[in-house]
Coordinates of C-alpha atoms and ligand atoms in Angstrom, one line a residue:
Chain A
M1 CA 28.4 -25.1 25.0
A2 CA 27.1 -27.6 22.4
V3 CA 25.4 -29.5 25.1
Q4 CA 23.7 -26.4 26.3
S5 CA 22.4 -25.4 22.9
A6 CA 21.0 -28.9 22.4
R7 CA 19.2 -28.8 25.6
E8 CA 17.7 -25.4 24.9
A9 CA 16.8 -26.1 21.3
P10 CA 13.2 -27.2 21.8
V11 CA 12.2 -24.1 23.8
G12 CA 14.5 -21.7 21.9
V13 CA 13.0 -21.5 18.5
A14 CA 9.4 -21.6 17.3
E15 CA 9.1 -24.0 14.4
R16 CA 9.7 -22.0 11.2
A17 CA 6.9 -22.8 8.8
R18 CA 8.0 -23.0 5.2
P19 CA 5.0 -24.2 3.2
G20 CA 5.6 -25.8 -0.2
V21 CA 4.3 -24.4 -3.5
A22 CA 1.3 -26.7 -3.7
E23 CA 0.4 -26.0 -0.1
Q24 CA 0.7 -22.3 -0.7
A25 CA -1.5 -22.5 -3.8
L26 CA -4.1 -24.4 -1.9
R27 CA -4.0 -21.8 0.8
V28 CA -4.6 -19.0 -1.7
L29 CA -7.5 -20.9 -3.3
G30 CA -8.9 -21.5 0.2
R31 CA -8.9 -17.8 0.8
A32 CA -10.0 -16.7 -2.6
W33 CA -13.1 -18.8 -3.1
R34 CA -15.4 -16.8 -0.9
P35 CA -14.8 -13.4 -2.6
A36 CA -14.8 -15.1 -6.0
A37 CA -18.2 -16.6 -5.1
L38 CA -19.6 -13.3 -4.0
L39 CA -18.3 -11.6 -7.2
A40 CA -20.0 -14.4 -9.2
L41 CA -23.2 -13.8 -7.3
L42 CA -23.1 -10.1 -8.1
F43 CA -22.5 -10.8 -11.8
A44 CA -25.4 -13.2 -11.7
G45 CA -27.7 -10.6 -10.2
W46 CA -26.5 -8.1 -12.8
W47 CA -27.2 -10.5 -15.5
V48 CA -30.6 -11.5 -14.2
I49 CA -32.0 -8.0 -13.9
T50 CA -30.9 -7.2 -17.4
A51 CA -31.8 -10.5 -19.0
T52 CA -35.3 -10.6 -17.5
G53 CA -36.0 -7.0 -18.7
L54 CA -36.5 -5.9 -15.1
V55 CA -34.7 -2.7 -15.9
Q56 CA -34.4 -1.0 -19.4
P57 CA -31.1 -1.6 -21.2
Y58 CA -30.6 2.2 -21.5
L59 CA -30.5 2.3 -17.6
V60 CA -28.4 -0.8 -17.0
A61 CA -26.3 -2.4 -19.8
S62 CA -26.1 -6.2 -19.6
P63 CA -22.9 -7.9 -18.8
G64 CA -22.8 -9.4 -22.3
D65 CA -23.1 -6.0 -23.9
T66 CA -20.6 -4.4 -21.6
F67 CA -17.9 -6.9 -22.2
A68 CA -18.7 -7.1 -25.9
V69 CA -18.1 -3.3 -26.2
I70 CA -14.8 -3.7 -24.4
G71 CA -13.8 -6.3 -27.0
D72 CA -15.1 -4.2 -29.9
K73 CA -13.4 -1.0 -28.9
F74 CA -10.4 -2.6 -27.3
D75 CA -7.9 0.0 -28.6
Y76 CA -10.1 2.9 -27.5
F77 CA -10.3 1.5 -24.0
W78 CA -6.6 0.6 -23.9
Q79 CA -5.4 4.0 -25.0
N80 CA -7.6 5.8 -22.5
T81 CA -6.7 3.4 -19.7
L82 CA -3.0 4.2 -20.3
V83 CA -3.7 7.9 -20.0
T84 CA -5.5 7.5 -16.7
L85 CA -2.9 5.0 -15.5
W86 CA -0.1 7.5 -16.2
E87 CA -2.0 10.4 -14.4
T88 CA -2.7 8.1 -11.5
L89 CA 0.9 6.9 -11.1
A90 CA 2.4 10.3 -11.5
G91 CA 0.0 11.7 -8.8
F92 CA 0.6 8.7 -6.5
V93 CA 4.4 8.8 -6.7
L94 CA 4.3 12.6 -6.1
A95 CA 2.0 11.9 -3.1
I96 CA 4.5 9.4 -1.7
V97 CA 7.4 11.8 -2.1
V98 CA 5.6 14.8 -0.7
G99 CA 3.7 12.8 1.9
V100 CA 6.8 11.0 3.3
L101 CA 8.8 14.2 3.4
A102 CA 6.0 16.1 5.2
A103 CA 5.6 13.2 7.7
V104 CA 9.4 13.1 8.5
M105 CA 9.4 16.9 9.0
M106 CA 6.3 16.7 11.2
V107 CA 7.7 13.9 13.4
Y108 CA 11.0 15.6 13.9
S109 CA 9.6 19.1 14.5
P110 CA 6.6 19.7 16.7
T111 CA 6.4 23.2 15.4
I112 CA 6.2 22.0 11.8
E113 CA 3.6 19.5 12.9
R114 CA 1.4 22.1 14.6
T115 CA 1.8 24.4 11.5
L116 CA 1.1 21.8 8.9
Y117 CA -1.7 19.7 10.5
P118 CA -4.5 22.2 10.1
L119 CA -3.5 22.8 6.5
L120 CA -3.4 19.1 5.8
L121 CA -6.8 18.6 7.3
F122 CA -8.1 21.5 5.2
A123 CA -6.7 20.1 2.1
Q124 CA -8.3 16.8 2.9
V125 CA -11.8 17.9 3.7
I126 CA -12.2 20.3 0.8
P127 CA -14.1 18.5 -2.0
K128 CA -11.7 17.8 -4.8
I129 CA -14.5 17.8 -7.3
A130 CA -15.1 21.4 -6.4
V131 CA -11.5 22.6 -6.8
A132 CA -10.8 20.5 -9.9
P133 CA -12.3 23.1 -12.2
L134 CA -10.0 25.7 -10.7
F135 CA -7.0 23.5 -11.5
V136 CA -8.1 23.3 -15.1
V137 CA -8.3 27.1 -15.2
W138 CA -4.8 27.3 -13.8
L139 CA -3.1 24.4 -15.5
G140 CA -5.1 23.9 -18.7
F141 CA -6.6 20.8 -20.3
G142 CA -3.4 18.6 -20.2
I143 CA -2.6 15.9 -17.6
E144 CA -1.3 18.4 -15.0
P145 CA -4.6 19.1 -13.2
K146 CA -5.5 15.4 -13.2
I147 CA -2.1 14.6 -11.6
L148 CA -2.7 17.3 -9.1
V149 CA -6.1 16.0 -8.1
A150 CA -4.7 12.4 -7.8
L151 CA -1.9 13.8 -5.7
L152 CA -4.3 15.6 -3.4
M153 CA -6.5 12.6 -2.9
A154 CA -3.6 10.1 -2.2
F155 CA -1.5 12.5 -0.1
F156 CA -3.5 12.4 3.1
P157 CA -3.5 8.6 3.9
V158 CA 0.2 8.6 3.0
V159 CA 1.1 11.4 5.5
I160 CA -1.1 10.1 8.3
S161 CA 0.2 6.5 8.0
M162 CA 3.8 7.6 7.8
V163 CA 3.5 9.9 10.8
T164 CA 1.8 7.1 12.8
G165 CA 4.6 4.7 11.7
L166 CA 7.4 7.0 12.6
K167 CA 5.9 7.6 16.0
S168 CA 5.2 4.0 16.7
I169 CA 8.9 3.2 17.4
D170 CA 9.7 1.9 20.9
P171 CA 11.3 4.8 22.7
E172 CA 13.8 2.4 24.3
M173 CA 15.0 1.5 20.8
L174 CA 15.8 5.2 20.2
Q175 CA 17.6 5.5 23.6
L176 CA 19.6 2.4 22.7
S177 CA 20.5 4.0 19.5
A178 CA 21.7 7.1 21.4
T179 CA 24.0 4.9 23.5
M180 CA 25.4 3.3 20.4
G181 CA 26.5 6.8 19.4
A182 CA 24.3 6.9 16.3
G183 CA 23.4 10.2 14.8
P184 CA 19.9 11.1 13.8
L185 CA 20.5 10.1 10.2
K186 CA 21.7 6.6 11.0
T187 CA 18.9 6.2 13.6
F188 CA 16.5 7.2 10.9
Y189 CA 17.5 4.8 8.2
K190 CA 18.4 1.9 10.3
I191 CA 15.6 2.0 12.8
R192 CA 12.8 4.5 12.3
M193 CA 12.3 4.2 8.5
P194 CA 12.1 0.4 8.4
A195 CA 9.9 0.3 11.5
S196 CA 7.4 2.7 9.9
L197 CA 7.1 0.8 6.6
P198 CA 4.2 -1.5 7.7
H199 CA 2.2 1.6 8.6
L200 CA 3.2 3.4 5.4
F201 CA 2.1 0.4 3.3
S202 CA -1.4 0.5 4.7
G203 CA -1.5 4.2 3.8
L204 CA -0.2 3.4 0.3
K205 CA -2.9 0.8 -0.3
I206 CA -5.6 3.4 0.5
G207 CA -3.7 6.1 -1.4
V208 CA -3.4 4.2 -4.7
T209 CA -7.1 3.6 -5.0
L210 CA -7.8 7.2 -4.1
A211 CA -5.3 8.3 -6.8
V212 CA -7.3 6.5 -9.4
T213 CA -10.4 8.3 -8.3
G214 CA -8.5 11.6 -8.3
A215 CA -7.4 11.1 -11.9
V216 CA -10.9 10.2 -13.1
V217 CA -12.4 13.2 -11.2
G218 CA -9.8 15.4 -12.9
E219 CA -10.8 14.0 -16.2
F220 CA -14.5 14.7 -15.6
V221 CA -13.9 18.3 -15.2
G222 CA -12.1 18.9 -18.5
A223 CA -10.3 16.4 -20.6
N224 CA -10.3 14.9 -24.1
E225 CA -8.8 11.6 -23.1
G226 CA -8.7 9.1 -20.2
L227 CA -11.3 6.8 -18.7
G228 CA -13.2 9.7 -17.0
Y229 CA -13.5 11.3 -20.4
V230 CA -14.8 8.0 -21.9
I231 CA -17.5 7.8 -19.2
Q232 CA -18.5 11.4 -19.8
Q233 CA -18.7 11.0 -23.5
A234 CA -20.8 7.8 -23.1
N235 CA -23.0 9.6 -20.7
G236 CA -23.6 12.4 -23.2
N237 CA -24.3 9.9 -26.0
F238 CA -26.7 7.8 -23.8
D239 CA -24.3 4.9 -24.7
T240 CA -24.9 2.8 -21.6
P241 CA -22.7 -0.2 -22.6
V242 CA -19.7 2.0 -23.0
L243 CA -20.5 3.8 -19.7
F244 CA -20.6 0.4 -17.9
A245 CA -17.5 -0.8 -19.7
G246 CA -15.7 2.4 -18.5
L247 CA -16.8 1.6 -14.9
V248 CA -15.6 -1.9 -15.2
V249 CA -12.2 -0.8 -16.6
I250 CA -11.7 1.8 -13.9
S251 CA -12.5 -0.8 -11.2
L252 CA -10.1 -3.2 -12.7
L253 CA -7.4 -0.5 -12.8
G254 CA -7.9 0.2 -9.1
I255 CA -7.8 -3.4 -8.2
V256 CA -4.6 -4.1 -10.3
L257 CA -2.8 -1.1 -8.7
F258 CA -3.9 -2.2 -5.2
A259 CA -2.6 -5.7 -5.9
L260 CA 0.7 -4.3 -7.1
V261 CA 1.2 -2.3 -3.9
E262 CA 0.4 -5.5 -1.9
L263 CA 2.9 -7.4 -4.0
L264 CA 5.5 -4.8 -3.3
E265 CA 4.7 -5.0 0.4
Y266 CA 5.1 -8.7 0.2
F267 CA 8.7 -8.3 -1.1
V268 CA 9.7 -5.3 1.0
L269 CA 8.3 -6.5 4.4
P270 CA 9.0 -10.3 4.5
W271 CA 9.5 -9.9 8.2
H272 CA 6.2 -8.3 9.1
A273 CA 3.9 -9.9 11.7
S274 CA 1.0 -10.1 9.1
R275 CA 3.1 -12.6 7.1
R276 CA 3.6 -15.0 9.9
V277 CA 1.7 -18.2 9.3
D278 CA -0.2 -18.3 12.5
A279 CA -0.9 -14.6 12.6
A280 CA -4.5 -13.4 12.0
T281 CA -4.7 -11.9 8.6
T282 CA -7.1 -9.6 6.9
S283 CA -7.5 -9.2 3.2
M284 CA -7.2 -5.5 3.2
Chain B
M1 CA 17.9 3.5 58.5
R2 CA 19.4 5.9 55.9
M3 CA 23.1 5.9 55.8
P4 CA 25.0 9.2 55.6
A5 CA 26.7 9.8 52.2
S6 CA 30.1 9.4 53.8
S7 CA 29.4 6.0 55.3
P8 CA 32.0 3.4 54.3
A9 CA 29.5 1.3 52.4
T10 CA 28.8 4.1 49.8
E11 CA 32.5 4.1 48.8
A12 CA 33.8 1.7 46.3
P13 CA 36.4 -0.7 47.6
A14 CA 39.5 1.4 48.0
H15 CA 42.0 -0.7 46.0
M16 CA 40.1 -0.4 42.8
D17 CA 39.5 2.4 40.3
T18 CA 36.1 4.0 40.4
S19 CA 34.0 3.3 37.4
V20 CA 30.7 5.1 38.2
E21 CA 30.5 8.0 40.7
I22 CA 27.1 9.3 41.6
E23 CA 27.3 12.4 43.8
D24 CA 24.3 13.7 45.7
V25 CA 21.9 13.3 42.8
A26 CA 18.3 14.4 42.7
V27 CA 15.8 14.0 39.9
R28 CA 12.5 15.9 39.7
F29 CA 10.0 15.4 36.9
R30 CA 7.6 18.2 36.2
T31 CA 4.5 17.0 34.6
R32 CA 1.3 18.9 33.9
R33 CA -0.5 17.5 36.9
K34 CA 2.2 17.4 39.5
D35 CA 5.9 17.4 40.4
V36 CA 7.4 14.0 41.0
T37 CA 10.7 13.6 42.9
A38 CA 12.0 10.4 41.4
L39 CA 15.4 10.5 43.2
H40 CA 16.6 12.4 46.2
D41 CA 19.9 12.5 48.0
V42 CA 21.5 9.6 46.1
S43 CA 25.2 8.9 46.2
L44 CA 26.9 5.8 45.0
S45 CA 30.4 4.8 44.0
V46 CA 31.0 1.7 41.9
A47 CA 34.4 0.2 41.4
A48 CA 35.8 -0.9 38.1
G49 CA 34.8 -4.5 37.5
E50 CA 32.3 -4.5 40.3
F51 CA 28.9 -6.1 40.1
V52 CA 26.2 -4.0 41.8
A53 CA 22.6 -5.0 41.9
I54 CA 19.8 -2.4 42.6
V55 CA 16.6 -3.5 44.2
G56 CA 13.6 -1.5 45.5
P57 CA 9.8 -1.1 45.1
S58 CA 8.3 0.0 41.8
G59 CA 8.7 3.6 41.1
C60 CA 11.6 4.2 43.5
G61 CA 13.7 5.5 40.6
K62 CA 15.8 2.4 39.7
S63 CA 15.4 3.0 35.9
T64 CA 16.0 6.7 36.4
L65 CA 19.3 6.0 38.1
L66 CA 20.5 3.9 35.1
K67 CA 19.4 6.6 32.7
L68 CA 21.4 9.1 34.7
V69 CA 24.5 6.9 34.4
S70 CA 24.1 6.5 30.7
G71 CA 23.4 10.2 30.2
L72 CA 20.0 9.5 28.7
M73 CA 18.7 11.7 31.4
K74 CA 20.1 14.7 33.3
P75 CA 19.9 15.1 37.1
S76 CA 18.1 18.1 38.5
K77 CA 20.9 18.3 41.1
G78 CA 24.3 16.7 41.7
Q79 CA 26.4 15.0 39.1
V80 CA 27.4 11.6 37.7
T81 CA 30.9 10.7 36.6
L82 CA 31.4 7.7 34.4
L83 CA 35.0 6.4 33.8
G84 CA 36.4 9.6 35.1
E85 CA 34.4 11.8 32.8
K86 CA 31.4 13.9 33.8
V87 CA 28.2 12.6 32.2
D88 CA 26.7 15.2 30.0
G89 CA 24.5 13.7 27.2
P90 CA 24.2 10.1 26.0
R91 CA 27.3 8.0 26.6
R92 CA 28.5 5.4 24.1
D93 CA 31.1 3.7 26.3
I94 CA 28.4 1.6 27.9
G95 CA 26.1 -1.3 27.0
Y96 CA 22.4 -1.2 27.9
V97 CA 19.9 -4.0 28.3
F98 CA 16.2 -3.3 28.9
Q99 CA 13.5 -5.5 30.2
R100 CA 12.0 -5.8 26.8
A101 CA 14.7 -7.1 24.4
A102 CA 14.0 -4.2 22.0
L103 CA 15.1 -6.1 19.0
L104 CA 14.5 -5.0 15.4
E105 CA 12.0 -7.5 14.0
W106 CA 13.3 -7.3 10.5
R107 CA 16.8 -8.3 11.5
S108 CA 18.0 -11.8 12.3
A109 CA 19.6 -12.5 15.7
R110 CA 23.1 -11.9 14.3
K111 CA 22.1 -8.8 12.4
N112 CA 20.5 -7.4 15.6
I113 CA 23.7 -8.0 17.5
L114 CA 25.7 -6.4 14.7
L115 CA 23.5 -3.3 14.8
Q116 CA 25.8 -2.1 17.6
A117 CA 28.7 -2.3 15.3
E118 CA 27.0 -0.6 12.4
M119 CA 25.9 2.3 14.5
R120 CA 29.4 2.7 15.9
G121 CA 31.1 2.2 12.6
M122 CA 33.2 -0.7 13.9
P123 CA 35.3 -2.5 11.3
S124 CA 33.0 -5.3 10.2
A125 CA 35.5 -8.1 10.3
V126 CA 36.3 -7.4 13.9
A127 CA 32.6 -7.0 14.7
R128 CA 31.6 -10.3 13.0
E129 CA 34.3 -12.2 14.9
R130 CA 33.2 -10.7 18.2
A131 CA 29.6 -11.5 17.4
D132 CA 30.4 -15.2 16.8
E133 CA 32.3 -15.3 20.1
L134 CA 29.4 -13.8 22.0
I135 CA 26.9 -16.1 20.2
A136 CA 28.9 -19.1 21.3
M137 CA 29.3 -17.7 24.8
T138 CA 25.6 -17.1 25.4
G139 CA 24.5 -20.4 23.8
L140 CA 22.8 -18.8 20.8
T141 CA 24.7 -21.1 18.4
G142 CA 22.2 -22.4 15.8
F143 CA 19.8 -19.5 16.3
E144 CA 21.9 -16.8 14.6
D145 CA 19.7 -16.6 11.6
A146 CA 16.4 -16.8 13.4
Y147 CA 14.2 -13.7 13.5
P148 CA 13.1 -12.2 16.9
H149 CA 9.5 -13.6 16.6
E150 CA 11.0 -17.1 16.1
L151 CA 12.9 -16.9 19.4
S152 CA 11.7 -17.5 22.9
G153 CA 11.9 -14.7 25.5
G154 CA 15.1 -16.1 27.0
M155 CA 16.8 -16.3 23.5
Q156 CA 15.7 -12.7 22.7
Q157 CA 17.2 -11.5 25.9
R158 CA 20.5 -13.3 25.0
V159 CA 20.5 -11.5 21.7
A160 CA 20.0 -8.2 23.6
L161 CA 22.8 -9.1 25.9
C162 CA 25.2 -9.9 23.0
R163 CA 24.3 -6.6 21.3
A164 CA 25.1 -4.8 24.6
L165 CA 28.5 -6.6 24.9
L166 CA 29.6 -6.4 21.3
H167 CA 31.8 -3.3 21.6
R168 CA 33.3 -4.6 24.9
P169 CA 31.9 -1.8 27.0
P170 CA 33.6 -1.2 30.3
V171 CA 30.2 -0.6 31.9
L172 CA 27.1 -2.6 31.4
L173 CA 23.7 -1.3 32.5
M174 CA 20.9 -3.8 32.9
D175 CA 17.3 -2.7 33.7
E176 CA 15.3 -5.8 34.9
P177 CA 16.7 -7.8 32.0
F178 CA 15.2 -11.1 33.1
G179 CA 12.0 -9.7 34.5
A180 CA 9.8 -11.2 31.7
L181 CA 11.4 -14.7 31.8
D182 CA 10.2 -17.8 33.5
A183 CA 11.9 -19.0 36.6
L184 CA 14.0 -21.7 35.0
T185 CA 15.2 -19.6 32.1
R186 CA 16.0 -16.9 34.5
E187 CA 18.2 -19.2 36.6
H188 CA 20.1 -20.2 33.4
M189 CA 20.5 -16.6 32.5
N190 CA 21.8 -15.7 36.0
I191 CA 24.4 -18.4 35.8
E192 CA 25.5 -17.3 32.4
L193 CA 25.6 -13.6 33.3
R194 CA 27.7 -14.4 36.3
R195 CA 30.1 -16.4 34.1
I196 CA 30.2 -13.6 31.4
W197 CA 31.0 -11.1 34.1
R198 CA 33.8 -13.2 35.4
E199 CA 35.2 -13.6 31.9
T200 CA 34.9 -10.0 30.7
G201 CA 35.6 -8.0 33.9
T202 CA 32.9 -5.6 32.9
T203 CA 31.4 -3.3 35.6
I204 CA 27.7 -4.2 35.9
L205 CA 24.8 -2.3 37.3
L206 CA 21.8 -4.5 37.4
V207 CA 18.3 -3.5 38.4
T208 CA 16.2 -6.4 39.5
H209 CA 13.0 -7.3 41.4
S210 CA 14.4 -10.7 42.5
I211 CA 16.2 -10.7 45.8
P212 CA 18.0 -14.1 45.2
E213 CA 19.1 -12.9 41.7
A214 CA 20.6 -9.7 43.2
V215 CA 22.4 -11.6 45.9
Y216 CA 23.6 -14.5 43.7
L217 CA 25.0 -12.1 41.1
A218 CA 26.3 -9.0 42.9
D219 CA 29.2 -7.9 45.0
R220 CA 27.0 -5.3 46.6
V221 CA 23.3 -4.8 46.6
V222 CA 21.8 -1.3 46.7
V223 CA 18.4 -1.3 48.5
M224 CA 16.2 1.6 47.6
S225 CA 12.9 3.0 49.0
A226 CA 10.3 5.1 47.2
R227 CA 8.8 8.5 47.6
P228 CA 11.2 10.1 47.3
G229 CA 13.5 7.4 45.7
T230 CA 16.6 7.1 47.8
I231 CA 19.2 4.6 48.9
D232 CA 18.3 2.8 52.1
E233 CA 21.3 0.6 52.6
L234 CA 24.2 -0.9 50.7
I235 CA 24.7 -4.6 51.5
A236 CA 28.0 -6.2 50.8
V237 CA 27.4 -9.8 49.8
D238 CA 29.5 -12.2 51.7
L239 CA 29.9 -15.0 49.2
P240 CA 32.9 -16.4 47.4
L241 CA 33.8 -15.2 43.9
E242 CA 33.2 -18.7 42.5
R243 CA 29.5 -19.2 43.0
D244 CA 27.8 -22.5 42.2
Y245 CA 24.1 -21.7 41.8
G246 CA 22.8 -24.5 44.0
K247 CA 25.5 -24.3 46.7
T248 CA 25.3 -20.6 46.9
M249 CA 21.6 -20.7 47.8
S250 CA 22.4 -22.8 50.9
E251 CA 25.3 -20.6 52.1
P252 CA 24.8 -18.7 55.4
G253 CA 26.0 -15.5 53.7
F254 CA 23.3 -15.9 51.1
A255 CA 20.6 -16.3 53.7
R256 CA 21.9 -13.3 55.7
A257 CA 21.9 -11.0 52.7
T258 CA 18.5 -12.0 51.3
G259 CA 17.0 -11.8 54.8
R260 CA 18.3 -8.3 55.4
I261 CA 17.1 -7.1 52.0
R262 CA 13.7 -8.7 52.6
D263 CA 13.4 -6.9 56.0
L264 CA 14.4 -3.6 54.4
L265 CA 11.9 -3.9 51.5
G266 CA 9.2 -5.1 53.8
A267 CA 9.7 -2.1 56.0
A268 CA 9.6 0.1 52.9
T269 CA 6.3 -1.3 51.7
S270 CA 4.7 -1.3 55.2
A271 CA 5.7 2.3 55.6
D272 CA 3.5 3.2 52.5
Ligands
ADP1 N1 9.7 10.7 31.9 C1 9.0 10.8 33.1 N2 8.2 11.8 33.4 C2 7.5 11.9 34.6 N3 7.7 11.0 35.6 C3 8.6 10.0 35.4 C4 9.3 9.8 34.2 N4 10.1 8.7 34.3 C5 9.9 8.3 35.6 N5 9.0 9.0 36.2 C6 8.6 8.9 37.6 O1 9.7 8.7 38.4 C7 9.6 7.7 39.4 C8 10.7 6.7 39.2 O2 10.5 6.0 38.0 P1 11.4 4.8 37.6 O3 12.8 5.2 37.6 O4 10.9 4.3 36.3 O5 11.1 3.8 38.7 P2 11.5 2.2 38.8 O6 12.3 1.9 37.6 O7 12.2 2.1 40.1 O8 10.2 1.5 38.8 C9 8.2 7.2 39.2 O9 7.3 7.7 40.1 C10 7.8 7.6 37.8 O10 6.4 7.8 37.7
MG2 MG1 12.0 0.5 36.0

């Protein structure tokens, strides 16, 4: 048997690539320089149009003013960021719980799927900015209506991706599971659930950015704290630097949350095809 | 050409217990566009420990036949008895190997093999020992911790085979298990499968497109024709139990059996 294995070894296993830390860092740098350069270019453009007086400062705040105001009012921005972060996370986590549960029910029952799908679509196409005032009327000025809008925004991509994931499983795998005498529960958590995770994560990445938008939209409608409130106050006061600072902080919040979901994916799905060294990768 | 159901060839050799009994089975699929008769008038008796290969043109119902035996599909007519018990719903006293290895990509080779044990709730010490045994038997030693995408097609199929054998099933169903492999790997797998069959005494039903594979491996070869799928002839392979791959190919019994099957399949395709 040893002879056999030795003979088969070269064709048996593809070489497993285990890049070192330095090599990995280089690879990240190699990938990161293009977006970084583009970002730098955008900043340069922003700086040029403000510095040359091409547009009035009350229309577009300069990068310098924008970042200065963040530094000056750091506590103010920090407190309001925490509020928006909390609303976003609460809405996002609820969207995951509700979305995954709905997806599981829809995949296991065609009747439930037929019943829920039109409702889901309706909930998705209705403009959240239009229903948000209603939520304020129902739920008051606290964080509840904001969480609800964030939940509504993030919910759809989570459900759709989870349904796609659960349906993507090889039917032969399920038949095999039946011949192994496994019940539906075991089949679900040993086969279907793990197989659907790559799809779910692509939905989560879209969902988390939408949850940020949802929280801010909720704050626009009626709030006395949060980044949406900051922007609205600045708008009312013609305080362009604070308005721009608010935009920058919201963008950063979205990017950081997106990156955290990607990081989680990295640890949860070490086996996924997108992680293989030779596989084509995309940055989103 | 069609043999009556009572012909001696449809009966399992008399001195052995019957492992699989297929009695006058028909399968009809009703789809939105049309009705398809996948199987018609099929009877077959397989003895315990026998190796039966099934060949036939695409779409003649070979996969359907295995699904009936495993209980993954119900016949429209007739009945199937497996190990003395009428098949009614998925059976767990079998092992199944598909053309695609159907491995879970987040599990290593060993973990994929052990899925069988986890699903069945086998004691894990027993299962691990058996897995090691099978890994050695199929030449997977050294690749236990590799993930499916790191394994060649032949290695993946070995993992699927180990998974199917882990619980020592009395009956093994194989649906074109080596169809996606290159000729050389396929030859190795044939030799290994023959050896494993000799060592374990499992009853094997193997669907294949390769006539030499069918004859080299099997005691009997079921030749099917399509539209509607039915059994044309059962060919008893006249070869010794001990079969050296190279020598077997040059035996007169080998040439006779392959020639006969080729004639039958040729007739089936020209009749289309
Ligand atoms: N689930 C199904 N629904 C409808 N028709 C099917 C289904 N499964 C198989 N068939 C039809 O039954 C026939 C036999 O199929 P199959 O057993 O897969 O053939 P083989 O394995 O010999 O190629 C084919 O004509 C196929 O189209
Ligand atoms: Mg088939």
